[in-house]
Every structure is written in structure tokens, then in C-alpha cells.
């Protein structure tokens, strides 16, 4: 059995969960995480390299005979890491080419792609500074609320949902005037869709082969009952009750297959994870967005439920040959509850000492914004720890995470106590 040296890029809860899973593989020789965080060194060696420093990555790959690069976050993918490295002899890269990464890097491209391939999504038009007046006219043809999206990457902040037409017109001007820098030089305006969202992940090999990973739902708002500002994600649950066989059949036929075919028709190489942000509109799945990586905090629950060897699956995808590789899924329910810093998603203090993680027995604690100095672990970001558990029901898994959270302390710790409760209501 070939064993692989793997370099994982990123530093969040998602990368902790990927590292945790990769570390369990009998196929692993050695795992490096660049740059990693205060917890990823449990699974491999942290290396102080930025995921965007391709020159340093080149050197490191040669020095350590890396066999496979796994890209956690979107920035290196959108910057073209696949194209830079995939032709290096003996090196595999899990991820899309730069052209494929545009599904996340440009919302205008993603919308054109969906229309071209008849993939269900909200009606839209795109505008630039030259066409701002037409943009206002288009807004007037839509019903409130109005959805305005910066075309380019904006660290998850580029979507505005506005109730009032005058305000939407003003926001359009501000976005085109540089509210999100170059990212909002083009703005996508689209129809508002109403329904419950879920995240579907697909691992594809670029040759028509794919596997659908466990479906998850994330909780974006800071406050209980989905109130207050958006965050990077306060928790997640998998499975998702409404993503049943009937719904998933529609997702596969109307969205996954046409996406994979559409990429291939355009000659776009895509050997990695596709993240479909979906909304369930009265039983019909529609695409809200594509991402070209796994979700965070969805990965923290998805990894808990994947029973098969992830290294094996990723290697096959990167080689363009998923063939008959099995993806086995644990039927249990997984939840993750994100412990965040006081003040997040606004300004917050860092450097608070964290205690109690070693007391946790019922959950897996994935580090996100943490750092380690000697034995001391402290906070270094807004989202600090993803406390993740498997159980026989949402409630069973949640009770474990909440009991574990009782044991963990840092100054100003905050978390939502209602993760998954909306899905529980649907169950009844
Ligand atoms: P995005 O960055 O495209 O995922 O958008 C961020 C969030 O805005 C999504 O997760 C949705 O909650 C919301 N959103 C985006 N587009 C729409 C839409 N067309 N209708 C309703 N909500 C939307
Ligand atoms: N949880 C949503 C994302 O990763 O973009």
C-alpha cells in the first residue's frame, strides 16, 4: 500500500476536521498543515507557510517529498494553485483548476454557468458602474427584499439583502463605487428566494465520477432564532431531515449531473470538492451559490459521518479515477457548536487562555481560532472551537456538545444554544 505525504492548506475549524480525518488513514505517511492552528499539531506538523505563498509551497513540496496537496480554503484555488502545481510530476492536488474555482470567485460567472446548463437558480442580472441606471430599473421590476451580491470574493460579507427599494438603489451605487473594493466592480442582483437552506458536498474526479457526501445545514447568524448579524458559521448539523431521497434525487439530476457535465463541456478541470449552497423552495432545490471547497463549520460534522478512508477517496478524485471507490456514511447524527469570542462577529479581543479541552470525553473539539505557546492554548480568532459530537438524534448529539462546552472556559466564551432545534421541529 502506497503511503502519502500530505500538505493541507488552511487554519480553521474545517482544516482541523480534515486533518483529524486524514490522520486516521492507514494511507498517510506524514501530514503537514500550513499554517494550521493551536490544535492541528495533534494530527500532524504545523508549518509556518501561507496558503497563498506558492513559492514557499513549491520549496516545501520538494523538500518534504509531498505527494498530495489538499486545499482547505478558497483563496489559493481562486488564485490558481491547481494550475501551478498539478503538472508537477508525482504531485496530486485536490481542488479545481483556476477556471473551475471561478464558480466561487465570480458570482456572475456562476450565474451564467447555471443558466447555460439549466440549473435551477434565482433569476438575475449583472451590472457595472456603466450600467448602474439599468440596475436600478431592474431592481424596480423585482419584489422586496432585494438581493445584491458582489461578484468577487468578499470574505463571506459580499451579499446584501435589503427590504426597501430606495435603499437597495443606494447600496447598488455604493457597491459599484467600491464598497467591497474590486470585488464589487460587478454586482449581481437577483430575485429573493424563500425556504430552508442546506449544504451539499460533492467530491468529483473531473472524469464524470463523483460521490455525494453527507448533507449538512449551517447556522450563520450570531443570535439564537437566527437573529443578528451573519458570522462565518455558529454551528452545523448533519443529516438534514428535508434532504430526503426524493429531494436528493432532484439535487442529483437537476444540479449535480448538469454541473459536472457543464464543467466538462467547457473543458474545465475540476478534481475536488464542490459545495452547493441550496435552498429548498417548496420541495424544489435551487442553487444559492457554488463554493469550490468544503464548508466551515459543515466539514466538522461531515467528517464525523464519513466512515470510509478520506485519503483514498481524495487520491482517487485527484487522479481522475473515483471508479468504484466506496463512500460509507455513518447513519448517526452529527452536530457542531461553535464557541466564539465575546463581541464576534464585531470586534473582539484575542489572547484569552482556554482551559478544559482535555476534560472533554463525549465530543471531538476541533480548534479554529486558537494558538499554542508551549502548553498554553489561547484564542486567536472570532470562531475559537467547534465542539462536535455524534449521537442517535440531534438532541442526543447536542446534549453531548453542550455538556462538553460546560467544561471549556475562556473569558467571554459565547455560543448558540439552539443549533439544530429548527430541524428537530421538522421531524415532529
Ligand atoms: P451567498 O454568499 O451567496 O451564500 O449568500 C449569503 C447568504 O445570503 C445565503 O446563505 C442566503 O442566506 C442569502 N441569500 C443569497 N442569495 C439569496 C437569494 N437569492 N434569496 C434568498 N436569500 C439569499
Ligand atoms: N458555512 C458556509 C461556508 O463555508 O461558506
CSV table of C-alpha atoms and ligand atoms in Angstrom, one decimal:
chain,number,residue,atom,x,y,z
A,1,UNK,CA,0.0,0.0,0.0
A,2,UNK,CA,1.4,3.4,-1.1
A,3,UNK,CA,1.6,5.9,1.7
A,4,UNK,CA,1.4,9.6,1.1
A,5,UNK,CA,3.0,12.7,2.4
A,6,UNK,CA,0.1,15.2,2.5
A,7,UNK,CA,0.2,19.0,2.8
A,8,UNK,CA,-3.1,20.5,4.0
A,9,UNK,CA,-3.6,24.3,3.5
A,10,UNK,CA,-5.6,26.4,5.9
A,11,UNK,CA,-6.0,27.2,9.5
A,12,UNK,CA,-9.7,27.0,10.6
A,13,UNK,CA,-12.1,24.5,12.1
A,14,UNK,CA,-12.6,23.0,8.6
A,15,UNK,CA,-8.9,22.2,8.3
A,16,UNK,CA,-8.9,20.8,11.9
A,17,UNK,CA,-11.7,18.4,10.9
A,18,UNK,CA,-9.9,17.4,7.6
A,19,UNK,CA,-6.6,16.9,9.5
A,20,UNK,CA,-8.4,14.8,12.1
A,21,UNK,CA,-9.9,12.6,9.4
A,22,UNK,CA,-6.7,12.4,7.3
A,23,UNK,CA,-4.7,11.4,10.4
A,24,UNK,CA,-6.8,8.3,10.8
A,25,UNK,CA,-5.9,7.0,7.4
A,26,UNK,CA,-3.6,3.9,7.0
A,27,UNK,CA,-2.6,5.6,3.7
A,28,UNK,CA,-0.9,8.5,5.5
A,29,UNK,CA,2.8,8.7,5.8
A,30,UNK,CA,3.0,12.2,7.2
A,31,UNK,CA,0.6,15.2,7.4
A,32,UNK,CA,1.7,18.8,7.3
A,33,UNK,CA,-0.7,21.7,7.9
A,34,UNK,CA,0.1,25.1,6.6
A,35,UNK,CA,-0.2,27.2,8.7
A,36,UNK,CA,-2.6,25.2,10.9
A,37,UNK,CA,-3.7,26.4,14.4
A,38,UNK,CA,-3.3,25.6,18.1
A,39,UNK,CA,-4.9,22.2,17.7
A,40,UNK,CA,-3.9,20.9,14.3
A,41,UNK,CA,-0.5,19.7,15.6
A,42,UNK,CA,-2.4,16.8,17.3
A,43,UNK,CA,-2.8,15.4,13.8
A,44,UNK,CA,0.4,16.4,12.0
A,45,UNK,CA,3.1,19.1,11.9
A,46,UNK,CA,2.2,22.7,11.6
A,47,UNK,CA,4.4,24.7,9.1
A,48,UNK,CA,4.5,28.4,9.0
A,49,UNK,CA,3.7,28.9,5.4
A,50,UNK,CA,0.8,31.0,4.0
A,51,UNK,CA,-1.6,29.1,1.7
A,52,UNK,CA,-1.1,31.9,-0.8
A,53,UNK,CA,2.7,31.8,-0.8
A,54,UNK,CA,3.1,29.5,-3.8
A,55,UNK,CA,6.9,29.9,-4.0
A,56,UNK,CA,7.3,28.7,-0.4
A,57,UNK,CA,4.9,25.9,-1.0
A,58,UNK,CA,6.9,24.8,-4.1
A,59,UNK,CA,10.1,24.6,-2.0
A,60,UNK,CA,8.3,22.8,0.8
A,61,UNK,CA,6.8,20.2,-1.6
A,62,UNK,CA,10.3,19.4,-2.9
A,63,UNK,CA,12.0,19.4,0.5
A,64,UNK,CA,9.5,17.0,2.1
A,65,UNK,CA,8.5,14.9,-1.0
A,66,UNK,CA,4.9,15.9,-0.7
A,67,UNK,CA,2.6,13.5,-2.7
A,68,UNK,CA,-0.7,15.4,-2.3
A,69,UNK,CA,-1.9,18.9,-1.6
A,70,UNK,CA,-5.3,19.3,0.0
A,71,UNK,CA,-6.6,22.8,-0.3
A,72,UNK,CA,-9.0,23.8,2.6
A,73,UNK,CA,-9.9,27.4,1.7
A,74,UNK,CA,-10.9,29.1,-1.5
A,75,UNK,CA,-8.3,31.8,-1.9
A,76,UNK,CA,-5.4,29.6,-3.1
A,77,UNK,CA,-7.9,27.9,-5.5
A,78,UNK,CA,-9.2,31.1,-6.9
A,79,UNK,CA,-5.5,32.3,-7.2
A,80,UNK,CA,-4.8,29.2,-9.3
A,81,UNK,CA,-2.9,26.8,-7.1
A,82,UNK,CA,-4.2,23.8,-9.1
A,83,UNK,CA,-2.7,25.1,-12.3
A,84,UNK,CA,0.6,26.0,-10.6
A,85,UNK,CA,1.1,22.5,-9.1
A,86,UNK,CA,-0.9,19.8,-10.8
A,87,UNK,CA,1.6,19.3,-13.5
A,88,UNK,CA,4.5,18.8,-11.1
A,89,UNK,CA,5.5,15.1,-11.5
A,90,UNK,CA,4.3,12.9,-8.7
A,91,UNK,CA,2.2,15.6,-7.1
A,92,UNK,CA,-1.6,15.4,-6.7
A,93,UNK,CA,-3.8,18.5,-6.0
A,94,UNK,CA,-7.3,18.1,-4.6
A,95,UNK,CA,-9.2,21.0,-5.9
A,96,UNK,CA,-10.5,22.7,-9.1
A,97,UNK,CA,-8.3,24.5,-11.7
A,98,UNK,CA,-8.5,28.3,-11.6
A,99,UNK,CA,-11.2,28.2,-14.3
A,100,UNK,CA,-13.3,25.9,-12.1
A,101,UNK,CA,-12.6,28.0,-9.0
A,102,UNK,CA,-14.4,30.9,-10.8
A,103,UNK,CA,-17.6,29.2,-9.7
A,104,UNK,CA,-16.9,30.7,-6.3
A,105,UNK,CA,-14.5,33.5,-7.4
A,106,UNK,CA,-17.1,35.2,-9.7
A,107,UNK,CA,-20.8,35.1,-8.9
A,108,UNK,CA,-21.5,36.5,-12.4
A,109,UNK,CA,-19.7,33.5,-13.9
A,110,UNK,CA,-21.5,31.1,-11.6
A,111,UNK,CA,-24.9,32.5,-12.6
A,112,UNK,CA,-24.0,32.4,-16.4
A,113,UNK,CA,-22.9,28.8,-15.9
A,114,UNK,CA,-26.2,27.8,-14.2
A,115,UNK,CA,-28.3,29.5,-16.9
A,116,UNK,CA,-26.3,27.8,-19.6
A,117,UNK,CA,-26.8,24.4,-18.0
A,118,UNK,CA,-30.4,24.9,-17.0
A,119,UNK,CA,-29.5,24.6,-13.3
A,120,UNK,CA,-32.3,26.0,-11.1
A,121,UNK,CA,-31.3,29.3,-9.5
A,122,UNK,CA,-32.8,32.7,-8.8
A,123,UNK,CA,-33.5,35.0,-11.8
A,124,UNK,CA,-30.7,37.6,-12.0
A,125,UNK,CA,-28.9,40.3,-14.0
A,126,UNK,CA,-25.4,41.7,-13.5
A,127,UNK,CA,-24.3,45.4,-13.6
A,128,UNK,CA,-21.2,47.6,-13.5
A,129,UNK,CA,-20.6,51.3,-12.9
A,130,UNK,CA,-21.6,52.0,-16.6
A,131,UNK,CA,-24.9,50.3,-16.2
A,132,UNK,CA,-26.0,51.5,-12.8
A,133,UNK,CA,-29.1,53.1,-14.0
A,134,UNK,CA,-30.3,49.9,-15.7
A,135,UNK,CA,-29.5,48.2,-12.4
A,136,UNK,CA,-31.9,50.5,-10.6
A,137,UNK,CA,-34.6,49.8,-13.3
A,138,UNK,CA,-34.0,46.0,-12.8
A,139,UNK,CA,-34.4,46.4,-9.1
A,140,UNK,CA,-37.7,48.1,-9.6
A,141,UNK,CA,-39.0,45.1,-11.5
A,142,UNK,CA,-38.3,42.8,-8.5
A,143,UNK,CA,-40.3,42.4,-5.3
A,144,UNK,CA,-38.7,43.1,-1.9
A,145,UNK,CA,-36.4,42.0,-0.3
A,146,UNK,CA,-33.7,42.8,-2.8
A,147,UNK,CA,-30.5,40.6,-3.1
A,148,UNK,CA,-27.3,42.3,-4.1
A,149,UNK,CA,-24.1,40.3,-4.4
A,150,UNK,CA,-20.5,41.5,-5.0
A,151,UNK,CA,-19.2,39.4,-8.0
A,152,UNK,CA,-15.8,38.6,-6.4
A,153,UNK,CA,-14.6,37.1,-3.1
A,154,UNK,CA,-15.6,39.3,-0.1
A,155,UNK,CA,-14.8,37.0,2.9
A,156,UNK,CA,-18.4,36.0,3.1
A,157,UNK,CA,-19.6,39.6,3.5
A,158,UNK,CA,-20.5,40.4,-0.1
A,159,UNK,CA,-24.2,39.7,0.0
A,160,UNK,CA,-26.7,42.4,1.0
A,161,UNK,CA,-30.4,41.7,1.5
A,162,UNK,CA,-32.4,44.9,1.6
A,163,UNK,CA,-36.1,45.5,2.3
A,164,UNK,CA,-36.5,48.9,0.7
A,165,UNK,CA,-36.2,49.8,-3.0
A,166,UNK,CA,-34.6,53.2,-2.4
A,167,UNK,CA,-32.0,51.8,0.0
A,168,UNK,CA,-31.3,48.9,-2.5
A,169,UNK,CA,-30.6,51.5,-5.2
A,170,UNK,CA,-28.3,53.4,-2.9
A,171,UNK,CA,-26.5,50.2,-1.9
A,172,UNK,CA,-26.1,49.3,-5.6
A,173,UNK,CA,-24.3,52.7,-6.2
A,174,UNK,CA,-22.1,52.1,-3.1
A,175,UNK,CA,-21.2,48.6,-4.1
A,176,UNK,CA,-20.3,49.7,-7.6
A,177,UNK,CA,-18.4,52.6,-6.1
A,178,UNK,CA,-16.1,50.2,-4.3
A,179,UNK,CA,-17.8,49.1,-1.1
A,180,UNK,CA,-16.0,45.7,-1.4
A,181,UNK,CA,-13.1,47.1,-3.4
A,182,UNK,CA,-12.6,45.4,-6.8
A,183,UNK,CA,-14.9,42.5,-5.7
A,184,UNK,CA,-18.0,44.7,-6.2
A,185,UNK,CA,-17.0,46.3,-9.5
A,186,UNK,CA,-19.6,44.0,-10.9
A,187,UNK,CA,-22.8,43.4,-8.9
A,188,UNK,CA,-25.3,40.5,-9.3
A,189,UNK,CA,-28.9,41.4,-8.5
A,190,UNK,CA,-31.2,38.5,-8.0
A,191,UNK,CA,-34.6,37.5,-7.0
A,192,UNK,CA,-35.1,36.7,-3.4
A,193,UNK,CA,-35.9,33.0,-2.7
A,194,UNK,CA,-37.7,31.8,0.4
A,195,UNK,CA,-37.0,28.5,2.0
A,196,UNK,CA,-34.6,26.5,4.2
A,197,UNK,CA,-31.0,26.2,3.2
A,198,UNK,CA,-28.7,23.2,3.2
A,199,UNK,CA,-25.2,22.5,2.1
A,200,UNK,CA,-24.5,19.6,-0.3
A,201,UNK,CA,-20.9,18.5,-0.9
A,202,UNK,CA,-19.7,16.5,-3.9
A,203,UNK,CA,-16.3,15.0,-4.4
A,204,UNK,CA,-15.6,14.9,-8.2
A,205,UNK,CA,-12.8,13.4,-10.2
A,206,UNK,CA,-13.1,15.5,-13.3
A,207,UNK,CA,-13.9,12.5,-15.4
A,208,UNK,CA,-17.6,12.1,-14.7
A,209,UNK,CA,-17.1,10.3,-11.4
A,210,UNK,CA,-18.5,11.8,-8.2
A,211,UNK,CA,-19.6,10.9,-4.7
A,212,UNK,CA,-22.2,12.8,-2.7
A,213,UNK,CA,-21.0,13.5,0.9
A,214,UNK,CA,-23.3,13.8,3.9
A,215,UNK,CA,-25.6,16.8,3.6
A,216,UNK,CA,-25.4,19.5,6.4
A,217,UNK,CA,-27.1,22.7,7.5
A,218,UNK,CA,-25.1,25.5,9.0
A,219,UNK,CA,-26.3,28.4,11.3
A,220,UNK,CA,-25.0,31.7,10.0
A,221,UNK,CA,-26.4,34.3,12.4
A,222,UNK,CA,-24.8,35.2,15.7
A,223,UNK,CA,-28.1,35.1,17.7
A,224,UNK,CA,-30.5,32.4,18.7
A,225,UNK,CA,-33.5,32.0,16.5
A,226,UNK,CA,-31.4,33.1,13.5
A,227,UNK,CA,-31.1,36.8,14.6
A,228,UNK,CA,-28.4,39.4,14.4
A,229,UNK,CA,-25.5,39.7,12.0
A,230,UNK,CA,-24.0,37.0,9.9
A,231,UNK,CA,-21.0,35.1,11.1
A,232,UNK,CA,-18.7,32.6,9.5
A,233,UNK,CA,-21.0,29.9,11.0
A,234,UNK,CA,-22.1,29.2,14.6
A,235,UNK,CA,-22.8,25.5,14.2
A,236,UNK,CA,-23.9,22.8,11.9
A,237,UNK,CA,-26.0,19.6,11.8
A,238,UNK,CA,-25.9,16.5,9.6
A,239,UNK,CA,-28.1,14.8,8.3
A,240,UNK,CA,-30.7,17.3,7.3
A,241,UNK,CA,-34.2,15.9,7.6
A,242,UNK,CA,-35.7,17.5,4.5
A,243,UNK,CA,-32.8,16.4,2.3
A,244,UNK,CA,-34.5,13.0,1.9
A,245,UNK,CA,-34.2,10.6,-1.0
A,246,UNK,CA,-36.8,12.4,-3.1
A,247,UNK,CA,-35.1,15.8,-2.6
A,248,UNK,CA,-31.6,14.4,-3.2
A,249,UNK,CA,-32.8,12.7,-6.4
A,250,UNK,CA,-33.8,16.1,-7.7
A,251,UNK,CA,-30.5,17.6,-6.5
A,252,UNK,CA,-28.5,14.9,-8.3
A,253,UNK,CA,-30.5,15.0,-11.6
A,254,UNK,CA,-31.1,18.8,-11.8
A,255,UNK,CA,-28.0,20.2,-10.2
A,256,UNK,CA,-25.1,17.8,-9.7
A,257,UNK,CA,-25.1,16.0,-13.0
A,258,UNK,CA,-25.6,19.2,-15.1
A,259,UNK,CA,-22.8,20.9,-13.0
A,260,UNK,CA,-20.3,18.1,-13.7
A,261,UNK,CA,-21.3,17.9,-17.4
A,262,UNK,CA,-21.2,21.7,-17.7
A,263,UNK,CA,-17.7,21.8,-16.4
A,264,UNK,CA,-16.6,19.1,-18.7
A,265,UNK,CA,-18.4,20.7,-21.8
A,266,UNK,CA,-16.4,23.9,-21.1
A,267,UNK,CA,-13.1,21.9,-20.8
A,268,UNK,CA,-12.7,22.9,-17.1
A,269,UNK,CA,-10.6,20.6,-14.9
A,270,UNK,CA,-12.3,20.0,-11.6
A,271,UNK,CA,-10.9,17.3,-9.3
A,272,UNK,CA,-12.0,18.2,-5.8
A,273,UNK,CA,-14.9,19.3,-3.6
A,274,UNK,CA,-17.9,21.2,-5.0
A,275,UNK,CA,-20.1,22.9,-2.3
A,276,UNK,CA,-23.6,23.5,-3.4
A,277,UNK,CA,-25.4,26.1,-1.2
A,278,UNK,CA,-29.0,25.1,-1.8
A,279,UNK,CA,-32.4,26.4,-0.8
A,280,UNK,CA,-35.5,24.2,-0.6
A,281,UNK,CA,-38.3,26.2,-2.2
A,282,UNK,CA,-41.4,24.2,-1.5
A,283,UNK,CA,-39.6,20.9,-2.1
A,284,UNK,CA,-37.7,22.1,-5.2
A,285,UNK,CA,-33.9,22.6,-4.7
A,286,UNK,CA,-32.4,25.8,-6.1
A,287,UNK,CA,-28.8,26.9,-6.1
A,288,UNK,CA,-28.0,30.0,-4.0
A,289,UNK,CA,-24.2,29.7,-4.6
A,290,UNK,CA,-21.4,27.5,-5.5
A,291,UNK,CA,-18.2,27.2,-3.4
A,292,UNK,CA,-15.2,25.3,-4.6
A,293,UNK,CA,-14.1,23.8,-1.2
A,294,UNK,CA,-15.7,22.3,1.8
A,295,UNK,CA,-17.8,24.4,4.2
A,296,UNK,CA,-16.9,25.6,7.6
A,297,UNK,CA,-18.5,24.6,10.1
A,298,UNK,CA,-20.1,21.9,7.9
A,299,UNK,CA,-16.9,20.0,7.5
A,300,UNK,CA,-16.8,19.5,11.2
A,301,UNK,CA,-20.0,17.4,11.0
A,302,UNK,CA,-19.4,15.9,7.6
A,303,UNK,CA,-16.1,14.4,8.6
A,304,UNK,CA,-17.6,12.8,11.7
A,305,UNK,CA,-20.0,10.9,9.5
A,306,UNK,CA,-17.7,9.7,6.8
A,307,UNK,CA,-16.8,6.1,7.6
A,308,UNK,CA,-14.5,5.5,4.6
A,309,UNK,CA,-10.9,6.4,4.2
A,310,UNK,CA,-10.8,10.1,3.0
A,311,UNK,CA,-7.2,9.9,1.8
A,312,UNK,CA,-8.1,7.0,-0.5
A,313,UNK,CA,-11.1,9.0,-1.9
A,314,UNK,CA,-9.3,12.2,-2.3
A,315,UNK,CA,-6.4,10.5,-4.0
A,316,UNK,CA,-8.7,8.8,-6.5
A,317,UNK,CA,-10.5,12.1,-7.2
A,318,UNK,CA,-7.2,13.9,-7.8
A,319,UNK,CA,-6.1,11.1,-10.1
A,320,UNK,CA,-9.3,11.4,-12.1
A,321,UNK,CA,-10.5,8.0,-11.2
A,322,UNK,CA,-13.0,7.6,-8.4
A,323,UNK,CA,-14.1,4.4,-10.2
A,324,UNK,CA,-16.0,2.2,-7.8
A,325,UNK,CA,-14.5,3.6,-4.6
A,326,UNK,CA,-17.0,3.2,-1.8
A,327,UNK,CA,-18.1,6.1,0.3
A,328,UNK,CA,-19.6,4.8,3.5
A,329,UNK,CA,-21.6,7.1,5.7
A,330,UNK,CA,-22.3,6.7,9.4
A,331,UNK,CA,-26.1,6.9,9.9
A,332,UNK,CA,-25.8,8.7,13.2
A,333,UNK,CA,-26.4,12.4,13.7
A,334,UNK,CA,-23.5,14.8,14.0
A,335,UNK,CA,-23.7,18.4,15.4
A,336,UNK,CA,-21.1,21.0,16.0
A,337,UNK,CA,-21.5,24.0,18.2
A,338,UNK,CA,-19.0,26.9,17.6
A,339,UNK,CA,-17.6,28.6,20.7
A,340,UNK,CA,-16.8,32.2,19.7
A,341,UNK,CA,-15.1,35.2,21.3
A,342,UNK,CA,-17.1,37.9,23.0
A,343,UNK,CA,-18.0,40.6,20.5
A,344,UNK,CA,-17.7,38.4,17.4
A,345,UNK,CA,-18.6,39.0,14.6
A,346,UNK,CA,-17.8,42.6,15.5
A,347,UNK,CA,-14.5,43.4,17.1
A,348,UNK,CA,-13.2,41.1,19.8
A,349,UNK,CA,-10.1,40.6,21.9
A,350,UNK,CA,-7.6,37.8,21.3
A,351,UNK,CA,-5.2,36.0,23.6
A,352,UNK,CA,-7.6,34.7,26.2
A,353,UNK,CA,-6.4,31.5,27.8
A,354,UNK,CA,-8.5,28.4,27.1
A,355,UNK,CA,-8.9,25.6,29.6
A,356,UNK,CA,-10.9,22.4,30.0
A,357,UNK,CA,-10.5,20.9,26.5
A,358,UNK,CA,-8.6,18.0,28.0
A,359,UNK,CA,-11.7,17.3,30.2
A,360,UNK,CA,-13.9,16.6,27.2
A,361,UNK,CA,-14.8,13.0,26.7
A,362,UNK,CA,-18.0,12.9,24.7
A,363,UNK,CA,-17.1,15.2,21.9
A,364,UNK,CA,-14.4,16.0,19.4
A,365,UNK,CA,-13.1,19.5,19.8
A,366,UNK,CA,-11.9,21.0,16.6
A,367,UNK,CA,-9.7,24.1,17.0
A,368,UNK,CA,-10.5,27.1,14.8
A,369,UNK,CA,-9.1,30.4,16.1
A,370,UNK,CA,-6.6,29.1,18.6
A,371,UNK,CA,-2.9,29.3,19.0
A,372,UNK,CA,-0.5,27.4,21.2
A,373,UNK,CA,2.5,28.6,23.2
A,374,UNK,CA,4.2,25.7,24.9
A,375,UNK,CA,1.3,24.1,26.7
A,376,UNK,CA,-0.9,27.2,26.8
A,377,UNK,CA,-3.7,27.4,24.3
A,378,UNK,CA,-5.3,30.8,23.8
A,379,UNK,CA,-7.9,32.4,21.5
A,380,UNK,CA,-6.6,34.0,18.3
A,381,UNK,CA,-9.8,34.5,16.3
A,382,UNK,CA,-13.5,35.1,16.4
A,383,UNK,CA,-14.6,31.5,16.0
A,384,UNK,CA,-12.5,29.6,18.5
A,385,UNK,CA,-13.6,25.9,18.9
A,386,UNK,CA,-16.0,23.7,17.1
A,387,UNK,CA,-17.3,21.3,19.7
A,388,UNK,CA,-18.6,18.3,17.7
A,389,UNK,CA,-20.5,15.2,18.6
A,390,UNK,CA,-22.2,12.1,17.2
A,391,UNK,CA,-25.5,10.9,18.7
A,392,UNK,CA,-28.6,8.9,18.0
A,393,UNK,CA,-30.6,12.1,17.4
A,394,UNK,CA,-30.0,15.8,17.1
A,395,UNK,CA,-30.9,16.2,20.8
A,396,UNK,CA,-28.6,13.4,21.9
A,397,UNK,CA,-25.6,14.8,19.9
A,398,UNK,CA,-26.4,18.4,21.1
A,399,UNK,CA,-26.5,17.3,24.7
A,400,UNK,CA,-23.0,15.9,24.4
A,401,UNK,CA,-21.7,19.1,22.8
A,402,UNK,CA,-23.4,21.3,25.4
A,403,UNK,CA,-22.1,19.1,28.3
A,404,UNK,CA,-18.6,19.3,26.8
A,405,UNK,CA,-18.9,23.1,26.4
A,406,UNK,CA,-19.7,23.3,30.2
A,407,UNK,CA,-16.2,22.1,30.8
A,408,UNK,CA,-14.4,24.5,28.5
A,409,UNK,CA,-13.6,28.0,29.6
A,410,UNK,CA,-12.2,31.2,28.2
A,411,UNK,CA,-13.0,34.8,29.0
A,412,UNK,CA,-16.1,35.9,27.1
A,413,UNK,CA,-17.0,32.5,25.6
A,414,UNK,CA,-20.3,32.6,23.7
A,415,UNK,CA,-22.2,30.0,21.7
A,416,UNK,CA,-25.7,29.4,20.4
A,417,UNK,CA,-27.9,27.1,22.4
A,418,UNK,CA,-30.4,26.4,19.7
A,419,UNK,CA,-28.3,24.7,17.0
A,420,UNK,CA,-30.4,22.1,15.1
A,421,UNK,CA,-33.6,22.9,17.0
A,422,UNK,CA,-35.4,24.1,13.8
A,423,UNK,CA,-34.7,20.7,12.2
A,424,UNK,CA,-36.0,18.9,15.2
A,425,UNK,CA,-39.3,20.7,14.8
A,426,UNK,CA,-39.5,19.5,11.2
A,427,UNK,CA,-39.0,15.9,12.5
A,428,UNK,CA,-42.2,16.1,14.5
B,1,LIG,P1,-24.0,33.7,-0.5
B,1,LIG,O1,-22.7,34.3,-0.1
B,1,LIG,O2,-24.3,33.7,-2.0
B,1,LIG,O3,-24.1,32.3,0.1
B,1,LIG,O4,-25.2,34.4,0.2
B,1,LIG,C1,-25.1,34.5,1.6
B,1,LIG,C2,-26.5,34.3,2.2
B,1,LIG,O5,-27.4,35.2,1.7
B,1,LIG,C3,-27.0,32.9,1.8
B,1,LIG,O6,-26.6,31.9,2.6
B,1,LIG,C4,-28.5,33.1,1.9
B,1,LIG,O7,-28.9,33.0,3.3
B,1,LIG,C5,-28.7,34.6,1.5
B,1,LIG,N1,-29.1,34.6,0.1
B,1,LIG,C6,-28.2,34.7,-1.0
B,1,LIG,N2,-28.9,34.7,-2.2
B,1,LIG,C7,-30.2,34.7,-1.8
B,1,LIG,C8,-31.5,34.6,-2.6
B,1,LIG,N3,-31.5,34.7,-3.9
B,1,LIG,N4,-32.6,34.6,-1.9
B,1,LIG,C9,-32.6,34.5,-0.5
B,1,LIG,N5,-31.5,34.5,0.2
B,1,LIG,C10,-30.3,34.6,-0.4
B,2,LIG,N1,-20.6,27.6,6.0
B,2,LIG,C1,-20.6,28.3,4.8
B,2,LIG,C2,-19.3,28.4,4.1
B,2,LIG,O1,-18.3,27.7,4.5
B,2,LIG,O2,-19.1,29.1,3.2
